[in-house]
Amino acid sequence: MAISDWPQADRPRERLLAKGAKTLSDAELLAVILRTGMRGKSAVELGRDLLTRFKGIAGMSGADLSGVKGLGPAKRAQFEAAIELARRSVGERLSQGDALTSPGAVRDYLRLALSAKAHEVFACLWLDAQHRVIKFEESFQGTLTQTSVYPREIVKAGLRMNAAAVILAHNHPSGVAQPSQADELLTRNLKEALALVDIKVLDHFIVAGNQAISFAERGLL
């Protein structure tokens, strides 16, 4: 049944306007953005299919949507614009305050930035002495299973940014968020190398799908 055939009070757009966006499910919010579904599926059903296929909204950020049935150029443009607005909004929240007081914003930003990458990416969120964001930088890119991260290059980047601290992050395209022994060894090596130039490693996040796990919270720093 098309959404236009639903009772007025049940339609996502009307409910959003009457009760606010927070009352809608992820699939319903996607339906508002997409506006229409496809033959045999309402926009809400299409939204559910997308969430299942990409394992959540974060997984759709940066994903290649060109081959998805029911998503033409106009719908892809609408969705990508909405995701970019969300990314910029979270980025502004980080840049205007202390990153350590906004762990949720850090997680949201990293999920939006890294979760949909098909290859492994190692990134640095460089911070000043007040822990305000200087820049988010993708430092290295690798294959689906591994990446080569050179501490010397990370140190050079930190000095170039005149950073006082950094939050490290990388993604696991496999979807498994657990840190490996190699991840822990790399974190220790980077922490020691950066300490030599007075740059403190505050945390290291692993992003996998909708998850972003913190080394600091697990006592791994």
Short mmCIF file of C-alpha atoms in Angstrom, two decimals:
data_model
loop_
_atom_site.label_atom_id
_atom_site.label_comp_id
_atom_site.label_asym_id
_atom_site.label_seq_id
_atom_site.Cartn_x
_atom_site.Cartn_y
_atom_site.Cartn_z
CA MET A 1 0.00 0.00 0.00
CA ALA A 2 1.35 3.42 -0.94
CA ILE A 3 1.90 5.89 1.90
CA SER A 4 -0.62 8.22 0.27
CA ASP A 5 -3.26 5.58 1.05
CA TRP A 6 -2.36 5.48 4.75
CA PRO A 7 -4.42 7.36 7.35
CA GLN A 8 -3.19 10.94 7.60
CA ALA A 9 -1.99 10.52 11.18
CA ASP A 10 0.17 7.52 10.25
CA ARG A 11 2.09 9.11 7.37
CA PRO A 12 5.75 9.80 8.27
CA ARG A 13 5.88 13.36 6.96
CA GLU A 14 2.67 14.36 8.70
CA ARG A 15 3.78 12.72 11.95
CA LEU A 16 7.13 14.49 11.74
CA LEU A 17 5.44 17.86 11.35
CA ALA A 18 2.92 17.16 14.12
CA LYS A 19 5.09 15.41 16.70
CA GLY A 20 8.73 16.00 15.70
CA ALA A 21 11.42 14.01 13.91
CA LYS A 22 12.40 12.09 17.06
CA THR A 23 9.09 10.21 16.99
CA LEU A 24 9.94 8.55 13.67
CA SER A 25 11.88 5.35 13.17
CA ASP A 26 15.01 5.29 10.98
CA ALA A 27 13.00 3.75 8.13
CA GLU A 28 10.35 6.45 8.42
CA LEU A 29 12.95 9.23 8.38
CA LEU A 30 14.45 7.68 5.24
CA ALA A 31 10.96 7.59 3.73
CA VAL A 32 10.59 11.34 4.29
CA ILE A 33 13.89 11.94 2.47
CA LEU A 34 13.15 9.51 -0.37
CA ARG A 35 9.54 10.74 -0.70
CA THR A 36 8.39 7.80 -2.85
CA GLY A 37 9.00 4.08 -2.91
CA MET A 38 8.97 1.76 -5.91
CA ARG A 39 6.54 -0.63 -7.50
CA GLY A 40 5.28 -2.96 -4.79
CA LYS A 41 7.05 -1.17 -1.95
CA SER A 42 6.26 1.97 0.00
CA ALA A 43 8.98 4.46 0.85
CA VAL A 44 9.05 3.08 4.41
CA GLU A 45 9.53 -0.49 3.15
CA LEU A 46 12.29 0.73 0.83
CA GLY A 47 13.89 2.46 3.81
CA ARG A 48 13.77 -0.78 5.84
CA ASP A 49 15.39 -2.67 2.97
CA LEU A 50 18.21 -0.10 2.77
CA LEU A 51 18.85 -0.23 6.51
CA THR A 52 19.04 -4.03 6.40
CA ARG A 53 21.29 -4.08 3.34
CA PHE A 54 23.77 -1.52 4.69
CA LYS A 55 23.47 -2.50 8.37
CA GLY A 56 22.14 0.87 9.50
CA ILE A 57 22.31 4.50 8.50
CA ALA A 58 26.02 4.87 9.19
CA GLY A 59 26.72 2.03 6.78
CA MET A 60 25.00 3.95 4.01
CA SER A 61 27.24 6.99 4.47
CA GLY A 62 29.67 7.03 1.57
CA ALA A 63 28.39 3.70 0.21
CA ASP A 64 27.92 3.20 -3.52
CA LEU A 65 24.15 3.45 -3.97
CA SER A 66 24.18 3.56 -7.77
CA GLY A 67 23.20 -0.09 -8.19
CA VAL A 68 20.40 -0.13 -5.60
CA LYS A 69 17.03 -0.88 -7.12
CA GLY A 70 14.55 1.90 -6.39
CA LEU A 71 17.18 4.60 -5.95
CA GLY A 72 17.46 6.78 -9.03
CA PRO A 73 19.79 9.78 -9.33
CA ALA A 74 17.36 12.17 -7.63
CA LYS A 75 16.87 9.94 -4.57
CA ARG A 76 20.59 9.24 -4.28
CA ALA A 77 21.30 12.97 -4.40
CA GLN A 78 18.69 13.67 -1.70
CA PHE A 79 20.06 10.98 0.57
CA GLU A 80 23.73 11.93 0.08
CA ALA A 81 22.88 15.58 0.76
CA ALA A 82 21.14 14.60 4.02
CA ILE A 83 24.13 12.49 5.13
CA GLU A 84 26.57 15.28 4.32
CA LEU A 85 24.48 17.75 6.33
CA ALA A 86 24.54 15.33 9.27
CA ARG A 87 28.33 14.93 8.96
CA ARG A 88 28.85 18.70 8.87
CA SER A 89 26.51 19.23 11.80
CA VAL A 90 28.43 16.76 13.96
CA GLY A 91 31.72 18.27 12.76
CA GLU A 92 30.56 21.71 13.87
CA ARG A 93 29.64 20.36 17.31
CA LEU A 94 33.15 18.97 17.65
CA SER A 95 34.92 22.10 16.42
CA GLN A 96 33.01 24.36 18.82
CA GLY A 97 33.85 22.51 22.02
CA ASP A 98 36.09 20.10 23.88
CA ALA A 99 36.16 16.77 22.04
CA LEU A 100 36.56 14.92 25.35
CA THR A 101 33.28 16.33 26.65
CA SER A 102 31.46 15.13 23.50
CA PRO A 103 32.26 11.40 23.23
CA GLY A 104 28.92 10.82 21.51
CA ALA A 105 29.72 13.44 18.88
CA VAL A 106 33.17 11.89 18.32
CA ARG A 107 31.60 8.46 17.81
CA ASP A 108 28.89 9.84 15.50
CA TYR A 109 31.42 11.71 13.40
CA LEU A 110 33.74 8.71 13.05
CA ARG A 111 30.88 6.40 12.14
CA LEU A 112 29.69 8.81 9.45
CA ALA A 113 33.23 9.28 8.16
CA LEU A 114 34.52 5.70 8.18
CA SER A 115 31.85 3.03 8.50
CA ALA A 116 30.98 2.72 4.80
CA LYS A 117 34.55 2.53 3.53
CA ALA A 118 35.15 -0.65 1.52
CA HIS A 119 38.85 -0.59 2.38
CA GLU A 120 40.66 -0.04 5.66
CA VAL A 121 41.42 3.59 6.51
CA PHE A 122 43.52 4.97 9.36
CA ALA A 123 42.61 8.51 10.43
CA CYS A 124 43.61 11.13 12.98
CA LEU A 125 41.42 13.69 14.72
CA TRP A 126 44.00 16.34 15.61
CA LEU A 127 43.27 18.54 18.65
CA ASP A 128 44.76 21.68 20.16
CA ALA A 129 45.76 22.20 23.81
CA GLN A 130 42.10 22.80 24.77
CA HIS A 131 41.10 19.59 22.95
CA ARG A 132 39.31 21.52 20.23
CA VAL A 133 39.36 19.95 16.80
CA ILE A 134 42.04 21.24 14.41
CA LYS A 135 41.43 18.82 11.57
CA PHE A 136 40.21 15.32 10.73
CA GLU A 137 42.66 13.66 8.38
CA GLU A 138 42.68 10.28 6.65
CA SER A 139 46.34 9.36 6.99
CA PHE A 140 46.59 5.93 5.35
CA GLN A 141 44.45 3.69 3.18
CA GLY A 142 44.91 -0.03 2.77
CA THR A 143 43.29 -3.18 1.51
CA LEU A 144 40.19 -4.85 2.87
CA THR A 145 42.21 -6.57 5.58
CA GLN A 146 45.19 -4.41 6.50
CA THR A 147 46.87 -1.06 6.15
CA SER A 148 50.42 0.13 6.67
CA VAL A 149 50.67 2.95 9.18
CA TYR A 150 54.05 4.64 9.58
CA PRO A 151 54.58 6.33 12.98
CA ARG A 152 57.09 8.75 11.47
CA GLU A 153 54.44 10.10 9.07
CA ILE A 154 51.90 10.44 11.88
CA VAL A 155 54.44 12.38 13.97
CA LYS A 156 55.21 14.66 11.00
CA ALA A 157 51.49 15.31 10.51
CA GLY A 158 51.02 16.16 14.19
CA LEU A 159 53.88 18.65 14.10
CA ARG A 160 52.52 20.17 10.91
CA MET A 161 49.14 20.66 12.62
CA ASN A 162 50.82 22.08 15.74
CA ALA A 163 48.62 19.59 17.62
CA ALA A 164 48.71 18.93 21.35
CA ALA A 165 46.61 15.75 21.25
CA VAL A 166 45.06 13.28 18.87
CA ILE A 167 42.24 10.74 18.70
CA LEU A 168 43.20 7.86 16.43
CA ALA A 169 40.64 5.89 14.44
CA HIS A 170 40.43 3.17 11.85
CA ASN A 171 37.68 1.04 10.37
CA HIS A 172 37.21 -2.70 10.09
CA PRO A 173 35.38 -3.34 6.79
CA SER A 174 34.78 -6.92 7.99
CA GLY A 175 32.24 -5.55 10.46
CA VAL A 176 34.07 -7.00 13.48
CA ALA A 177 34.80 -4.20 15.94
CA GLN A 178 37.13 -6.11 18.26
CA PRO A 179 40.73 -4.81 18.40
CA SER A 180 43.40 -7.21 17.22
CA GLN A 181 46.85 -7.68 18.78
CA ALA A 182 48.24 -5.74 15.81
CA ASP A 183 45.84 -2.87 16.61
CA GLU A 184 47.03 -2.78 20.22
CA LEU A 185 50.71 -2.90 19.22
CA LEU A 186 50.23 -0.09 16.68
CA THR A 187 48.47 2.04 19.31
CA ARG A 188 51.34 1.58 21.77
CA ASN A 189 53.94 2.40 19.10
CA LEU A 190 52.09 5.56 18.04
CA LYS A 191 51.55 6.64 21.64
CA GLU A 192 55.28 6.31 22.36
CA ALA A 193 56.34 8.05 19.13
CA LEU A 194 53.94 10.97 19.62
CA ALA A 195 54.92 11.37 23.27
CA LEU A 196 58.43 12.27 22.09
CA VAL A 197 57.00 15.43 20.50
CA ASP A 198 54.54 16.15 23.35
CA ILE A 199 51.41 15.01 21.49
CA LYS A 200 49.08 12.96 23.70
CA VAL A 201 47.02 10.07 22.33
CA LEU A 202 43.63 10.47 24.00
CA ASP A 203 41.87 7.49 22.42
CA HIS A 204 41.79 5.08 19.52
CA PHE A 205 38.44 4.09 18.00
CA ILE A 206 37.66 1.11 15.82
CA VAL A 207 34.64 1.67 13.58
CA ALA A 208 32.77 -1.34 12.23
CA GLY A 209 29.25 -0.88 10.91
CA ASN A 210 27.24 0.99 13.53
CA GLN A 211 29.81 0.30 16.25
CA ALA A 212 32.70 2.51 17.34
CA ILE A 213 34.62 0.96 20.22
CA SER A 214 37.02 2.96 22.37
CA PHE A 215 40.46 1.75 23.47
CA ALA A 216 40.38 4.21 26.40
CA GLU A 217 37.09 2.81 27.70
CA ARG A 218 38.53 -0.72 27.51
CA GLY A 219 41.72 0.23 29.34
CA LEU A 220 43.90 -0.42 26.29
CA LEU A 221 45.74 2.92 26.26
#
